[in-house]
Tab-separated table of C-alpha atoms in Angstrom:
chain	number	residue	atom	x	y	z
A	1	MET	CA	17.550	-37.437	-37.621
A	2	GLN	CA	18.287	-36.113	-34.229
A	3	LYS	CA	21.987	-35.691	-33.288
A	4	PRO	CA	23.424	-38.240	-30.881
A	5	SER	CA	24.376	-36.952	-27.493
A	6	LEU	CA	27.940	-37.021	-26.397
A	7	LYS	CA	26.799	-36.160	-22.845
A	8	LEU	CA	25.013	-38.585	-20.449
A	9	LEU	CA	22.033	-40.638	-21.539
A	10	THR	CA	20.340	-41.174	-18.311
A	11	ALA	CA	17.171	-40.668	-16.341
A	12	PHE	CA	16.250	-41.068	-12.782
A	13	GLY	CA	17.292	-44.485	-11.998
A	14	LEU	CA	18.569	-45.125	-15.580
A	15	CYS	CA	21.955	-44.164	-14.661
A	16	ILE	CA	23.845	-45.620	-17.601
A	17	VAL	CA	26.609	-43.186	-18.686
A	18	THR	CA	27.885	-43.134	-22.235
A	19	SER	CA	29.773	-39.921	-21.865
A	20	LEU	CA	32.384	-39.171	-24.380
A	21	GLY	CA	34.607	-36.677	-22.756
A	22	ASN	CA	35.949	-38.508	-19.710
A	23	THR	CA	37.736	-41.252	-21.701
A	24	ALA	CA	41.227	-42.347	-20.394
A	25	PHE	CA	43.356	-42.804	-23.393
A	26	ALA	CA	46.052	-45.509	-23.609
A	27	ALA	CA	48.757	-43.226	-24.662
A	28	PRO	CA	49.258	-39.386	-24.997
A	29	CYS	CA	48.773	-37.883	-28.356
A	30	ALA	CA	50.876	-35.249	-30.055
A	31	PRO	CA	49.397	-31.705	-30.086
A	32	ALA	CA	47.484	-31.262	-33.449
A	33	ASP	CA	46.613	-28.406	-35.807
A	34	THR	CA	44.677	-25.875	-33.700
A	35	LYS	CA	43.020	-24.582	-36.853
A	36	MET	CA	40.994	-27.898	-37.108
A	37	VAL	CA	40.016	-28.154	-33.528
A	38	GLY	CA	36.425	-28.130	-32.838
A	39	HIS	CA	32.900	-30.031	-32.579
A	40	TYR	CA	31.788	-31.397	-35.875
A	41	TYR	CA	28.413	-32.877	-37.034
A	42	LEU	CA	27.925	-35.209	-39.858
A	43	GLU	CA	25.698	-33.770	-42.801
A	44	GLY	CA	24.468	-35.358	-46.045
A	45	VAL	CA	23.690	-38.921	-44.690
A	46	MET	CA	20.087	-39.936	-44.302
A	47	GLU	CA	18.969	-41.658	-40.957
A	48	VAL	CA	22.458	-41.419	-39.519
A	49	GLY	CA	23.629	-39.112	-36.752
A	50	SER	CA	27.244	-38.624	-36.009
A	51	GLU	CA	29.566	-36.300	-34.007
A	52	LEU	CA	33.221	-35.649	-34.041
A	53	LEU	CA	35.266	-33.810	-31.487
A	54	LEU	CA	38.865	-32.818	-32.204
A	55	ARG	CA	40.827	-31.532	-29.351
A	56	PRO	CA	43.918	-29.406	-29.418
A	57	ASP	CA	45.996	-32.005	-27.485
A	58	GLY	CA	45.625	-34.478	-30.439
A	59	ASN	CA	42.834	-36.572	-28.913
A	60	PHE	CA	39.517	-37.206	-30.755
A	61	GLU	CA	36.155	-38.562	-29.691
A	62	TYR	CA	33.665	-39.935	-32.201
A	63	ALA	CA	30.062	-41.260	-31.968
A	64	LEU	CA	27.761	-42.553	-34.721
A	65	SER	CA	24.022	-43.708	-34.351
A	66	ALA	CA	22.166	-45.331	-37.266
A	67	GLY	CA	18.919	-47.057	-36.220
A	68	ALA	CA	19.583	-49.511	-33.520
A	69	MET	CA	23.370	-49.426	-34.141
A	70	ASP	CA	25.565	-47.197	-31.932
A	71	LEU	CA	29.446	-46.994	-32.591
A	72	ALA	CA	32.050	-45.029	-30.991
A	73	ALA	CA	35.787	-44.363	-31.181
A	74	HIS	CA	38.565	-42.411	-29.453
A	75	GLY	CA	42.242	-41.919	-30.063
A	76	CYS	CA	44.624	-39.663	-31.769
A	77	TRP	CA	44.307	-37.402	-34.694
A	78	SER	CA	46.667	-35.449	-36.945
A	79	ARG	CA	46.753	-33.278	-40.137
A	80	THR	CA	49.111	-33.529	-43.030
A	81	GLY	CA	48.214	-31.163	-45.772
A	82	GLU	CA	44.494	-31.608	-46.641
A	83	ARG	CA	44.240	-34.886	-44.893
A	84	VAL	CA	43.099	-35.359	-41.252
A	85	THR	CA	43.723	-38.900	-40.109
A	86	LEU	CA	41.963	-40.406	-37.013
A	87	ILE	CA	43.714	-43.417	-35.378
A	88	SER	CA	41.518	-45.310	-32.850
A	89	ALA	CA	42.831	-46.533	-29.472
A	90	LYS	CA	42.053	-50.012	-28.498
A	91	GLN	CA	38.473	-50.388	-27.203
A	92	GLY	CA	37.642	-52.099	-24.015
A	93	GLY	CA	38.631	-51.432	-20.344
A	94	PRO	CA	36.702	-51.747	-17.038
A	95	ILE	CA	33.014	-50.679	-16.507
A	96	ASP	CA	32.919	-47.763	-14.152
A	97	ILE	CA	30.435	-47.714	-11.317
A	98	HIS	CA	30.240	-44.354	-9.375
A	99	PRO	CA	27.812	-43.596	-6.445
A	100	VAL	CA	25.981	-40.203	-6.789
A	101	THR	CA	23.572	-38.729	-4.349
A	102	THR	CA	21.150	-36.535	-6.323
A	103	MET	CA	20.139	-35.641	-10.009
A	104	SER	CA	20.139	-32.359	-11.744
A	105	ASN	CA	18.563	-31.417	-14.962
A	106	ASP	CA	20.597	-29.566	-17.706
A	107	GLY	CA	17.693	-27.363	-18.631
A	108	THR	CA	16.106	-29.139	-21.602
A	109	GLY	CA	13.430	-30.789	-19.587
A	110	SER	CA	13.700	-34.217	-21.266
A	111	PRO	CA	14.154	-37.389	-19.457
A	112	GLU	CA	17.542	-37.968	-21.209
A	113	SER	CA	18.841	-34.789	-19.738
A	114	MET	CA	18.982	-35.832	-16.258
A	115	ILE	CA	22.537	-35.964	-15.146
A	116	PRO	CA	23.957	-37.547	-11.887
A	117	VAL	CA	25.911	-34.969	-9.907
A	118	PRO	CA	27.813	-35.790	-6.754
A	119	LEU	CA	26.478	-33.323	-4.197
A	120	VAL	CA	25.789	-33.288	-0.456
A	121	ASP	CA	23.220	-35.891	0.604
A	122	ASP	CA	19.713	-34.899	-0.135
A	123	PHE	CA	18.230	-38.141	1.177
A	124	SER	CA	19.150	-38.162	4.875
A	125	GLY	CA	16.476	-39.110	7.473
A	126	PRO	CA	14.717	-42.455	7.901
A	127	SER	CA	12.107	-43.777	5.479
A	128	PRO	CA	8.597	-44.033	6.847
A	129	HIS	CA	8.276	-47.355	5.237
A	130	ASP	CA	11.712	-48.575	6.428
A	131	SER	CA	12.459	-49.572	2.729
A	132	VAL	CA	15.716	-49.335	0.806
A	133	THR	CA	15.852	-48.282	-2.942
A	134	VAL	CA	19.065	-48.865	-5.110
A	135	ALA	CA	18.965	-47.529	-8.528
A	136	VAL	CA	21.555	-48.853	-11.104
A	137	GLY	CA	19.919	-48.438	-14.499
A	138	ARG	CA	18.190	-50.886	-16.756
A	139	ILE	CA	20.719	-53.564	-16.681
A	140	LYS	CA	18.640	-56.825	-16.293
A	141	GLY	CA	20.301	-59.534	-14.095
A	142	THR	CA	22.349	-57.202	-12.034
A	143	GLU	CA	22.757	-58.338	-8.487
A	144	ILE	CA	22.236	-55.856	-5.577
A	145	HIS	CA	23.534	-56.653	-2.087
A	146	LEU	CA	23.011	-54.816	1.191
A	147	ASP	CA	25.174	-55.547	4.278
A	148	PHE	CA	23.898	-54.294	7.480
A	149	VAL	CA	25.884	-53.162	10.612
A	150	ASP	CA	24.330	-55.885	12.695
A	151	GLY	CA	26.011	-58.570	10.413
A	152	SER	CA	22.831	-59.517	8.349
A	153	SER	CA	22.507	-59.214	4.616
A	154	VAL	CA	20.023	-59.333	1.738
A	155	SER	CA	20.270	-59.378	-1.956
A	156	LYS	CA	18.011	-58.959	-5.040
A	157	VAL	CA	18.395	-59.187	-8.850
A	158	VAL	CA	17.208	-56.404	-11.230
A	159	GLU	CA	14.399	-58.190	-13.157
A	160	SER	CA	12.892	-55.136	-15.011
A	161	GLY	CA	12.759	-51.315	-14.547
A	162	ASP	CA	15.863	-49.326	-13.282
A	163	GLN	CA	15.885	-49.810	-9.632
A	164	VAL	CA	15.505	-52.373	-6.767
A	165	VAL	CA	13.438	-51.913	-3.744
A	166	PHE	CA	13.990	-53.779	-0.576
A	167	THR	CA	10.419	-53.321	0.917
A	168	HIS	CA	11.019	-55.067	4.194
A	169	ALA	CA	14.591	-54.036	4.893
A	170	LYS	CA	15.753	-54.363	8.319
A	171	SER	CA	15.841	-51.269	10.544
A	172	SER	CA	19.648	-51.612	11.196
A	173	ALA	CA	21.838	-49.156	9.321
A	174	ILE	CA	23.391	-50.176	6.051
A	175	LYS	CA	26.944	-50.802	6.141
A	176	ARG	CA	27.662	-51.278	2.471
A	177	VAL	CA	26.020	-51.816	-0.950
A	178	GLY	CA	27.283	-54.499	-3.351
A	179	ILE	CA	26.685	-54.458	-7.092
A	180	LYS	CA	27.513	-57.266	-9.548
A	181	LEU	CA	26.684	-56.351	-13.161
A	182	SER	CA	25.292	-58.965	-15.429
A	183	PHE	CA	27.955	-58.531	-18.009
A	184	LYS	CA	30.440	-61.354	-18.549
A	185	GLY	CA	33.456	-61.267	-16.192
A	186	GLU	CA	32.034	-58.778	-13.816
A	187	ALA	CA	32.790	-59.301	-10.131
A	188	LEU	CA	30.743	-58.107	-7.044
A	189	ARG	CA	31.893	-54.610	-6.164
A	190	TRP	CA	31.339	-53.082	-2.682
A	191	PHE	CA	30.618	-49.493	-1.738
A	192	ASP	CA	30.846	-48.487	1.859
A	193	ASN	CA	28.064	-46.316	3.284
A	194	ASN	CA	29.021	-43.660	5.762
A	195	GLU	CA	25.691	-42.396	6.248
A	196	PRO	CA	23.680	-44.688	8.622
A	197	SER	CA	20.300	-43.001	7.804
A	198	ARG	CA	20.528	-43.308	4.021
A	199	ARG	CA	17.787	-45.397	2.484
A	200	LEU	CA	18.183	-44.301	-1.242
A	201	PHE	CA	21.321	-45.158	-3.215
A	202	LEU	CA	21.978	-44.068	-6.844
A	203	PHE	CA	24.677	-45.322	-9.029
A	204	SER	CA	26.063	-44.170	-12.493
A	205	VAL	CA	27.273	-47.017	-14.544
A	206	ASP	CA	29.623	-46.198	-17.391
A	207	THR	CA	29.201	-48.949	-20.159
A	208	SER	CA	31.071	-46.936	-22.888
A	209	SER	CA	33.774	-49.572	-23.028
A	210	LEU	CA	31.128	-51.891	-24.333
A	211	THR	CA	30.302	-49.787	-27.334
A	212	PRO	CA	31.602	-51.392	-30.663
A	213	GLN	CA	34.519	-49.486	-32.195
A	214	ALA	CA	33.501	-47.446	-35.284
A	215	PHE	CA	36.859	-47.760	-37.103
A	216	PRO	CA	40.503	-48.458	-36.483
A	217	ARG	CA	41.545	-45.579	-38.931
A	218	LEU	CA	39.501	-42.809	-40.615
A	219	GLU	CA	40.739	-40.516	-43.363
A	220	LEU	CA	39.078	-37.117	-43.796
A	221	LYS	CA	39.831	-34.416	-46.250
A	222	THR	CA	39.467	-30.772	-45.574
A	223	SER	CA	37.086	-28.664	-47.560
A	224	GLY	CA	37.253	-25.051	-46.671
A	225	ALA	CA	37.673	-23.938	-43.024
A	226	ASP	CA	34.805	-25.829	-41.266
A	227	ARG	CA	34.386	-28.986	-43.291
A	228	LEU	CA	35.783	-32.553	-43.179
A	229	VAL	CA	34.754	-34.850	-46.003
A	230	ILE	CA	35.035	-38.630	-45.356
A	231	ALA	CA	37.780	-40.039	-47.592
A	232	SER	CA	38.007	-43.581	-46.277
A	233	GLU	CA	36.228	-46.120	-48.433
A	234	GLU	CA	35.524	-48.442	-45.675
A	235	MET	CA	33.109	-46.057	-43.983
A	236	GLY	CA	30.844	-46.394	-47.031
A	237	GLN	CA	28.326	-43.853	-46.293
A	238	GLY	CA	30.280	-40.790	-47.403
A	239	GLY	CA	29.096	-37.456	-45.931
A	240	THR	CA	30.710	-34.265	-44.651
A	241	TYR	CA	31.371	-33.321	-40.998
A	242	VAL	CA	30.627	-29.476	-40.471
A	243	ARG	CA	32.055	-27.661	-37.558
A	244	HIS	CA	29.678	-25.835	-35.215
């Protein structure tokens, strides 16, 4: 099975970020055994892909994909003798929305490798069709609002696809863009526009806080210099994480 990515799973318009690597932990962890630090991949389990990242500052990041199920965890890790223990931090937190201005490719050529990068505006200049496009990813039911400098406003709801096009948008400059995600408890959030000629808006939406927690605690046993064997019975599937 193909290894899951701990990078950004996104394509043009499909700007949903599930990045493990930018997580804000609830409390600092104690520095851990540097001999065990590294990036591990699960081996020996059919139809399951999993990665484990052990950091020298005592933080860990974990992802598992099995069929349609995706799990994740982050928190603190420590080593005592042959045992490596992972203690997960509490899941949850706000869904982050970040405006981006262009997309770059990481070199693999696949749609999943399109990564949003905040660079200088590449989309200045008026649109010949006077339309406005807002891309927020395939999150059905998301509300998109446009406020214009002349005081008028328009709105649409994402029904399908990964973007909304206002085909008959007013020629007045856009003052701000509002986004209300369709997830429970989400409020309308506004983003000011400082470029009057802009007609294309891209947003990355970090939904990693919605991913179910993989485990509250996981015990691993060292096996040589680069292997960690799952020792916790609750994980069930067994297997070995090998450092690469």
